[in-house]
Short mmCIF file of C-alpha atoms and ligand atoms in Angstrom, two decimals:
data_model
loop_
_atom_site.label_atom_id
_atom_site.label_comp_id
_atom_site.label_asym_id
_atom_site.label_seq_id
_atom_site.Cartn_x
_atom_site.Cartn_y
_atom_site.Cartn_z
CA MET A 1 -26.79 1.46 -150.68
CA MET A 2 -28.76 -1.17 -152.48
CA ALA A 3 -32.11 -1.98 -150.90
CA ASP A 4 -32.50 -5.32 -149.40
CA TYR A 5 -33.48 -7.88 -151.99
CA GLN A 6 -37.16 -8.61 -152.04
CA PRO A 7 -38.38 -11.48 -153.95
CA ALA A 8 -40.60 -10.51 -156.79
CA ASP A 9 -44.24 -11.35 -155.94
CA SER A 10 -43.98 -15.01 -157.45
CA GLY A 11 -47.53 -15.54 -156.48
CA PHE A 12 -49.01 -18.88 -155.61
CA ALA A 13 -47.58 -21.17 -158.12
CA LEU A 14 -44.06 -20.84 -156.81
CA ASP A 15 -44.65 -21.33 -153.29
CA ARG A 16 -47.00 -24.10 -153.63
CA ASP A 17 -44.09 -25.83 -155.26
CA CYS A 18 -41.86 -25.30 -152.73
CA LYS A 19 -44.51 -26.58 -150.26
CA THR A 20 -43.04 -30.35 -150.41
CA LEU A 21 -43.88 -33.08 -148.20
CA THR A 22 -40.75 -32.87 -145.99
CA ARG A 23 -41.42 -29.24 -145.46
CA HIS A 24 -45.08 -29.59 -144.57
CA VAL A 25 -44.32 -32.30 -141.63
CA LEU A 26 -42.02 -30.05 -140.11
CA GLU A 27 -44.72 -26.96 -140.46
CA GLN A 28 -47.24 -29.23 -138.97
CA LEU A 29 -45.31 -30.11 -135.88
CA HIS A 30 -44.16 -26.18 -135.65
CA SER A 31 -40.92 -27.98 -134.60
CA PHE A 32 -37.22 -28.89 -135.75
CA GLY A 33 -36.91 -31.22 -132.77
CA PRO A 34 -35.52 -35.31 -132.99
CA GLU A 35 -39.05 -36.55 -133.53
CA ALA A 36 -40.17 -33.94 -135.95
CA GLN A 37 -37.05 -34.41 -137.92
CA ASP A 38 -37.80 -38.15 -137.87
CA LEU A 39 -41.12 -38.07 -139.19
CA SER A 40 -40.35 -35.73 -141.88
CA ALA A 41 -37.60 -38.01 -142.70
CA LEU A 42 -39.93 -41.52 -142.85
CA MET A 43 -42.52 -39.24 -144.56
CA ASN A 44 -39.85 -38.75 -147.16
CA ARG A 45 -38.81 -42.37 -147.53
CA ILE A 46 -42.43 -43.11 -148.17
CA ALA A 47 -42.43 -40.56 -151.02
CA LEU A 48 -39.44 -42.00 -152.49
CA ALA A 49 -41.10 -45.55 -152.35
CA GLY A 50 -44.33 -44.24 -154.06
CA LYS A 51 -42.07 -42.57 -156.62
CA LEU A 52 -40.46 -46.19 -157.46
CA ILE A 53 -43.58 -47.88 -157.56
CA ALA A 54 -45.57 -45.42 -159.57
CA ARG A 55 -42.53 -45.33 -162.35
CA HIS A 56 -42.65 -49.13 -162.16
CA LEU A 57 -46.48 -49.41 -162.70
CA SER A 58 -46.20 -46.75 -165.53
CA ARG A 59 -43.91 -48.98 -167.72
CA ALA A 60 -45.30 -52.27 -166.43
CA GLY A 61 -46.78 -53.36 -169.40
CA LEU A 62 -43.40 -52.91 -171.50
CA MET A 63 -41.43 -54.84 -169.05
CA GLU A 64 -41.09 -58.25 -169.08
CA SER A 65 -41.60 -59.97 -165.46
CA ALA A 66 -43.27 -56.98 -164.07
CA LEU A 67 -47.07 -58.22 -164.53
CA GLY A 68 -48.80 -61.32 -163.85
CA PHE A 69 -48.72 -63.68 -160.74
CA THR A 70 -45.40 -65.13 -159.27
CA GLY A 71 -46.92 -68.41 -158.78
CA GLU A 72 -46.75 -67.87 -155.01
CA THR A 73 -49.14 -67.92 -152.40
CA ASN A 74 -48.46 -65.52 -149.34
CA VAL A 75 -49.37 -65.64 -145.60
CA GLN A 76 -53.06 -64.15 -146.47
CA GLY A 77 -53.28 -67.59 -148.70
CA GLU A 78 -53.81 -65.17 -151.70
CA ALA A 79 -51.86 -65.47 -155.15
CA VAL A 80 -49.43 -63.00 -155.15
CA LYS A 81 -48.65 -60.83 -158.12
CA LYS A 82 -44.85 -59.78 -159.26
CA MET A 83 -45.86 -56.14 -158.57
CA ASP A 84 -46.87 -56.98 -154.76
CA ILE A 85 -43.05 -58.12 -154.40
CA TYR A 86 -41.63 -55.62 -156.46
CA ALA A 87 -43.45 -53.10 -154.16
CA ASN A 88 -42.75 -55.11 -151.19
CA ASP A 89 -39.00 -54.74 -151.72
CA VAL A 90 -39.17 -51.22 -152.85
CA PHE A 91 -40.02 -50.24 -149.27
CA ILE A 92 -37.44 -52.29 -147.76
CA SER A 93 -34.77 -50.75 -150.02
CA VAL A 94 -35.86 -47.37 -149.04
CA PHE A 95 -35.94 -47.92 -145.38
CA LYS A 96 -33.04 -50.46 -144.95
CA GLN A 97 -30.36 -47.71 -144.85
CA SER A 98 -32.46 -45.06 -143.58
CA GLY A 99 -31.67 -45.52 -139.86
CA LEU A 100 -35.26 -44.76 -138.98
CA VAL A 101 -36.75 -47.93 -138.65
CA CYS A 102 -36.15 -51.46 -136.68
CA ARG A 103 -38.54 -53.76 -138.94
CA LEU A 104 -41.14 -53.32 -141.50
CA ALA A 105 -44.25 -55.55 -141.36
CA SER A 106 -46.06 -56.18 -144.67
CA GLU A 107 -49.22 -57.89 -145.92
CA GLU A 108 -46.61 -59.88 -148.08
CA MET A 109 -44.32 -61.15 -145.35
CA ASP A 110 -45.28 -63.97 -142.48
CA LYS A 111 -43.28 -62.14 -139.91
CA PRO A 112 -41.65 -58.79 -139.69
CA TYR A 113 -38.51 -58.15 -141.58
CA TYR A 114 -35.90 -57.04 -139.47
CA ILE A 115 -33.14 -54.61 -140.18
CA PRO A 116 -30.05 -56.20 -140.59
CA GLU A 117 -27.12 -55.73 -137.94
CA ASN A 118 -24.95 -54.09 -140.46
CA CYS A 119 -27.40 -51.38 -141.15
CA PRO A 120 -28.40 -48.57 -139.12
CA ILE A 121 -31.16 -49.67 -136.58
CA GLY A 122 -33.97 -46.93 -135.93
CA ARG A 123 -36.63 -46.69 -133.49
CA TYR A 124 -39.64 -47.11 -135.61
CA THR A 125 -41.90 -49.70 -137.53
CA LEU A 126 -43.29 -49.45 -140.81
CA LEU A 127 -46.48 -51.45 -141.28
CA TYR A 128 -47.56 -51.40 -145.05
CA ASP A 129 -49.84 -53.07 -147.66
CA PRO A 130 -47.15 -52.57 -150.62
CA ILE A 131 -49.74 -53.11 -153.39
CA ASP A 132 -53.38 -52.75 -152.19
CA GLY A 133 -56.16 -53.72 -155.16
CA SER A 134 -53.50 -56.19 -156.86
CA SER A 135 -56.25 -57.62 -158.77
CA ASN A 136 -56.42 -54.00 -160.94
CA VAL A 137 -52.35 -54.36 -161.62
CA ASP A 138 -52.86 -56.31 -164.66
CA ILE A 139 -55.64 -54.32 -166.27
CA ASN A 140 -54.06 -50.69 -165.71
CA LEU A 141 -56.81 -49.83 -162.97
CA ASN A 142 -56.21 -47.93 -159.79
CA VAL A 143 -54.01 -49.46 -156.86
CA GLY A 144 -52.37 -48.22 -153.91
CA SER A 145 -50.11 -48.65 -151.05
CA ILE A 146 -51.03 -48.26 -147.73
CA PHE A 147 -49.02 -47.50 -144.64
CA SER A 148 -48.86 -47.06 -141.02
CA ILE A 149 -45.89 -45.99 -138.76
CA ARG A 150 -45.62 -47.07 -135.24
CA ARG A 151 -42.76 -46.49 -132.34
CA GLN A 152 -40.86 -49.37 -131.27
CA GLN A 153 -41.93 -50.08 -127.59
CA GLY A 154 -39.73 -52.51 -125.83
CA ASP A 155 -36.92 -54.47 -127.27
CA ASP A 156 -38.59 -57.17 -129.38
CA LEU A 157 -35.39 -59.24 -128.57
CA ASP A 158 -37.49 -62.34 -129.78
CA HIS A 159 -38.56 -60.82 -133.11
CA THR A 160 -42.00 -61.61 -132.73
CA GLY A 161 -43.23 -58.26 -133.38
CA ALA A 162 -45.48 -58.69 -130.00
CA ASP A 163 -45.51 -55.23 -128.87
CA LEU A 164 -46.94 -54.10 -132.60
CA LEU A 165 -50.24 -55.71 -131.11
CA GLN A 166 -51.76 -52.44 -129.98
CA ASP A 167 -54.78 -50.59 -131.03
CA GLY A 168 -54.67 -48.05 -133.88
CA HIS A 169 -54.25 -44.65 -131.11
CA GLN A 170 -50.68 -45.80 -131.12
CA GLN A 171 -50.05 -44.89 -134.75
CA LEU A 172 -47.80 -41.93 -135.13
CA ALA A 173 -48.33 -41.36 -138.80
CA ALA A 174 -50.64 -42.87 -141.45
CA GLY A 175 -51.62 -42.59 -145.11
CA TYR A 176 -51.60 -44.04 -148.62
CA ILE A 177 -50.46 -43.53 -152.08
CA LEU A 178 -52.94 -43.77 -155.00
CA TYR A 179 -51.55 -44.89 -158.42
CA GLY A 180 -53.97 -43.25 -160.64
CA PRO A 181 -54.03 -40.59 -163.46
CA SER A 182 -51.88 -38.88 -161.24
CA THR A 183 -49.93 -40.36 -158.26
CA VAL A 184 -51.50 -38.85 -154.93
CA LEU A 185 -49.85 -39.14 -151.52
CA VAL A 186 -52.33 -38.86 -148.64
CA TYR A 187 -51.34 -38.71 -144.67
CA SER A 188 -51.59 -37.45 -141.43
CA ILE A 189 -49.55 -37.25 -138.51
CA GLY A 190 -52.75 -36.43 -136.28
CA ARG A 191 -53.07 -33.13 -137.29
CA GLY A 192 -55.45 -33.37 -139.90
CA VAL A 193 -55.13 -35.13 -143.43
CA HIS A 194 -53.36 -33.62 -146.36
CA ALA A 195 -53.26 -34.55 -149.84
CA PHE A 196 -49.82 -34.24 -152.06
CA VAL A 197 -49.61 -34.52 -156.05
CA LEU A 198 -46.63 -35.99 -157.45
CA ASP A 199 -45.08 -33.52 -160.23
CA PRO A 200 -43.18 -35.73 -162.37
CA SER A 201 -41.20 -33.05 -164.02
CA LEU A 202 -40.22 -32.13 -160.33
CA GLY A 203 -40.13 -35.43 -159.02
CA GLU A 204 -41.61 -34.22 -155.87
CA PHE A 205 -44.93 -34.71 -154.15
CA ILE A 206 -46.51 -31.05 -154.07
CA LEU A 207 -49.25 -29.94 -151.31
CA ALA A 208 -52.61 -29.83 -153.28
CA THR A 209 -55.43 -30.17 -150.65
CA GLU A 210 -54.80 -29.32 -146.65
CA ASP A 211 -56.93 -30.33 -143.82
CA ILE A 212 -59.42 -32.56 -145.87
CA ARG A 213 -62.79 -32.86 -144.14
CA VAL A 214 -65.12 -35.76 -145.19
CA PRO A 215 -68.90 -34.60 -145.34
CA SER A 216 -71.30 -36.11 -143.17
CA HIS A 217 -72.88 -37.65 -145.48
CA GLY A 218 -72.36 -38.75 -149.07
CA PRO A 219 -74.45 -40.35 -152.07
CA THR A 220 -71.70 -43.30 -152.48
CA TYR A 221 -71.93 -46.85 -150.82
CA SER A 222 -69.13 -49.00 -151.85
CA VAL A 223 -69.15 -52.64 -151.37
CA ASN A 224 -68.97 -55.75 -153.33
CA GLU A 225 -72.55 -56.88 -153.69
CA GLY A 226 -71.27 -60.29 -155.10
CA ASN A 227 -71.09 -61.43 -151.62
CA PHE A 228 -74.64 -60.22 -150.72
CA TRP A 229 -75.96 -64.06 -150.09
CA GLN A 230 -72.52 -64.40 -147.33
CA TRP A 231 -73.42 -61.40 -145.32
CA GLU A 232 -75.46 -61.10 -141.94
CA ASP A 233 -79.09 -60.16 -142.48
CA ALA A 234 -78.32 -56.88 -141.42
CA ILE A 235 -76.05 -55.75 -144.24
CA ARG A 236 -78.30 -57.22 -146.39
CA ASP A 237 -81.00 -54.96 -145.05
CA PHE A 238 -78.77 -52.16 -145.40
CA THR A 239 -78.31 -52.62 -148.94
CA ARG A 240 -82.28 -53.19 -149.69
CA TYR A 241 -82.56 -49.82 -147.95
CA VAL A 242 -80.09 -48.08 -150.14
CA HIS A 243 -81.37 -49.81 -153.11
CA ARG A 244 -85.00 -48.55 -152.38
CA HIS A 245 -83.88 -45.24 -151.52
CA ASP A 246 -83.15 -42.11 -153.76
CA GLY A 247 -79.94 -40.50 -153.84
CA TYR A 248 -77.48 -43.35 -153.33
CA SER A 249 -75.39 -44.69 -155.78
CA ALA A 250 -72.89 -47.34 -156.21
CA ARG A 251 -69.00 -47.35 -156.70
CA TYR A 252 -66.63 -50.20 -156.30
CA THR A 253 -63.23 -50.54 -157.76
CA GLY A 254 -61.92 -53.58 -156.12
CA ALA A 255 -58.96 -51.42 -154.78
CA LEU A 256 -59.61 -50.18 -151.01
CA VAL A 257 -57.63 -47.17 -151.82
CA ALA A 258 -59.18 -45.81 -154.56
CA ASP A 259 -62.60 -46.55 -152.98
CA PHE A 260 -61.63 -44.85 -149.74
CA HIS A 261 -60.23 -41.95 -151.44
CA ARG A 262 -63.65 -41.33 -152.98
CA ILE A 263 -65.22 -41.63 -149.65
CA LEU A 264 -62.60 -39.26 -148.07
CA THR A 265 -63.33 -36.72 -150.69
CA GLN A 266 -67.07 -36.87 -151.42
CA GLY A 267 -68.44 -38.56 -148.53
CA GLY A 268 -70.36 -42.20 -148.58
CA VAL A 269 -69.82 -45.25 -146.97
CA PHE A 270 -67.19 -48.20 -147.88
CA LEU A 271 -67.99 -51.48 -146.41
CA TYR A 272 -66.05 -54.84 -146.33
CA PRO A 273 -68.49 -56.84 -144.12
CA GLY A 274 -67.74 -60.52 -142.56
CA THR A 275 -68.70 -63.27 -144.86
CA THR A 276 -69.92 -66.91 -144.27
CA LYS A 277 -66.11 -67.83 -145.67
CA LYS A 278 -64.37 -65.02 -143.78
CA PRO A 279 -66.58 -64.12 -140.99
CA GLU A 280 -63.82 -61.69 -140.04
CA GLY A 281 -63.99 -60.02 -143.29
CA LYS A 282 -61.12 -59.84 -145.63
CA LEU A 283 -59.04 -56.70 -144.84
CA ARG A 284 -56.38 -56.59 -142.55
CA LEU A 285 -56.10 -54.46 -139.23
CA LEU A 286 -52.87 -53.42 -138.90
CA TYR A 287 -51.94 -52.34 -142.54
CA GLU A 288 -55.36 -51.71 -143.98
CA THR A 289 -58.22 -50.65 -141.81
CA ALA A 290 -56.23 -49.09 -138.95
CA PRO A 291 -54.50 -46.56 -140.83
CA LEU A 292 -57.52 -45.66 -143.01
CA ALA A 293 -59.57 -45.53 -139.86
CA PHE A 294 -56.80 -42.89 -138.52
CA LEU A 295 -57.09 -40.96 -141.80
CA ILE A 296 -60.91 -40.80 -141.36
CA GLU A 297 -61.33 -39.81 -138.08
CA GLN A 298 -58.71 -37.17 -138.59
CA ALA A 299 -60.97 -36.02 -141.39
CA GLY A 300 -64.15 -36.06 -139.31
CA GLY A 301 -65.59 -39.39 -140.26
CA ARG A 302 -65.86 -42.93 -138.65
CA ALA A 303 -64.49 -46.57 -139.10
CA SER A 304 -66.37 -49.36 -137.18
CA THR A 305 -66.29 -52.97 -137.42
CA GLY A 306 -70.17 -52.66 -137.07
CA HIS A 307 -69.76 -53.44 -133.23
CA GLU A 308 -66.69 -51.17 -132.09
CA ASP A 309 -64.55 -48.66 -133.58
CA ILE A 310 -61.56 -49.71 -135.75
CA MET A 311 -59.27 -47.66 -133.72
CA GLY A 312 -60.01 -49.39 -130.42
CA VAL A 313 -59.21 -52.92 -131.71
CA MET A 314 -56.48 -54.78 -130.20
CA PRO A 315 -55.00 -57.42 -132.65
CA GLY A 316 -54.48 -60.71 -131.83
CA GLU A 317 -51.93 -61.26 -134.45
CA ILE A 318 -49.95 -59.37 -136.98
CA HIS A 319 -52.36 -60.16 -139.95
CA GLN A 320 -55.46 -60.15 -138.18
CA ARG A 321 -58.51 -59.26 -140.12
CA THR A 322 -61.63 -57.03 -139.45
CA PRO A 323 -64.95 -56.33 -140.80
CA PHE A 324 -64.63 -52.66 -142.17
CA ILE A 325 -67.24 -49.70 -142.44
CA VAL A 326 -65.74 -46.66 -143.31
CA GLY A 327 -66.73 -43.08 -144.11
CA SER A 328 -69.30 -40.03 -143.21
CA THR A 329 -70.78 -40.20 -139.60
CA ASP A 330 -74.08 -40.34 -140.82
CA ASP A 331 -73.64 -43.36 -143.09
CA VAL A 332 -71.52 -45.19 -140.96
CA ALA A 333 -74.22 -44.78 -138.25
CA LEU A 334 -76.90 -45.86 -140.82
CA VAL A 335 -75.45 -49.12 -141.31
CA GLU A 336 -74.51 -49.95 -137.42
CA SER A 337 -78.20 -49.07 -136.89
CA PHE A 338 -79.34 -51.99 -139.01
CA ILE A 339 -76.61 -54.15 -137.32
CA GLN A 340 -77.92 -52.70 -133.79
CA ASP A 341 -81.68 -53.31 -134.50
CA HIS A 342 -80.61 -56.83 -135.49
CA SER A 343 -78.94 -57.56 -132.49
CA ARG A 344 -82.18 -56.12 -130.71
CA ARG A 345 -84.33 -58.36 -132.42
CA GLN A 346 -81.92 -61.63 -131.89
CA SER A 347 -82.09 -60.99 -128.08
CA THR A 348 -85.90 -60.40 -127.94
CA LEU A 349 -86.34 -63.69 -129.78
CA LEU A 350 -83.88 -65.43 -127.66
CA SER A 351 -85.59 -64.30 -124.33
CA THR A 352 -89.08 -65.34 -125.31
P1 AHG B 1 -54.98 -56.29 -151.69
O1 AHG B 1 -54.99 -56.37 -153.08
O2 AHG B 1 -53.83 -55.86 -150.86
O3 AHG B 1 -54.97 -57.82 -151.07
O4 AHG B 1 -56.48 -55.77 -151.30
C1 AHG B 1 -57.43 -55.98 -151.85
C2 AHG B 1 -58.69 -55.73 -151.09
C3 AHG B 1 -58.90 -54.30 -151.30
O5 AHG B 1 -58.07 -53.52 -151.99
C4 AHG B 1 -60.31 -54.29 -151.88
O6 AHG B 1 -61.49 -53.44 -151.45
C5 AHG B 1 -60.75 -55.81 -151.86
O7 AHG B 1 -59.64 -56.45 -151.63
C6 AHG B 1 -61.46 -56.30 -152.85
O8 AHG B 1 -61.73 -57.88 -152.57
P2 AHG B 1 -63.11 -58.32 -153.44
O9 AHG B 1 -62.31 -58.37 -154.55
O10 AHG B 1 -63.32 -59.75 -152.37
O11 AHG B 1 -64.02 -57.41 -153.46
MN1 MN B 2 -54.82 -54.33 -149.58
MN1 MN B 3 -51.80 -55.83 -150.67
#
């Protein structure tokens, strides 16, 4: 009688290569129930979108009409890159027939895209920034995609997407894809933050790091100092502080996802404060700052407008912007301390 087959001790490598994203989601939830299957399928679709965009980016320099501007201006008032539209449409294509979502809300679309009647309609909403860091696209520097998944609440029959105007705690999942020397997918479904690396030879995202924890402090401060004279005094004083104190270094790539990934993994603080031109800042709540706030809190860090947690902000409209201070608890608190000092001084002056 042959003994039962025992797989050879294939060691870490084979087992790790089998730890795909879809399997990881189900393991995270310790469940194979309908919602777990939905989340696993949603993440699988996100992964497919990431692979398609990574492939297009890797060959963009060789392809007609892949790079450069479309000549259009989007709802943000920003010049649109061809890659923005390509990536925007990739997400629509991979979700349209999935039966998972009822609509997609994107930085590139004034109103949400509703899944057509002749397609299977799901009960989730994908909110996304298809290409983050567009200014880097034509010069082969890091760009990313940011995503957030929410459950549809109500029926939204008037197609206004009003039920999307909820705070960040309504997010079921959030994450980003960073297109760099390797393509990295970072996500959370509320049970820690996990990073996967795309193995092009397998066409699979393979688990690389589980339960990422952001250090309580880090040396990096990441901000566009070209806006210095447009900031409120408190932010200028914070900048002067880090200039004068040892142990800080500036890193800024122009792509939020890349700067955030550095902060998430090594600690420090990223800021996009309000400016005189954009008092609410440049970054958008529903598909940039709220998903990243979800992640940083899951990793033990913080995300603030300077006055309140990003996760608590109730949006007034889909493309609402917020100031953004995100990263290590100690470093976010340091920035907030300058803001609080200035508020105290202001109120003292006003009361005299
Ligand atoms: P997007 O390309 O999606 O519009 O995002 C660009 C954002 C963000 O990625 C980055 O941190 C910031 O814009 C850079 O803005 P500045 O060039 O004003 O610093
Ligand atoms: Mn962006
Ligand atoms: Mn974008």
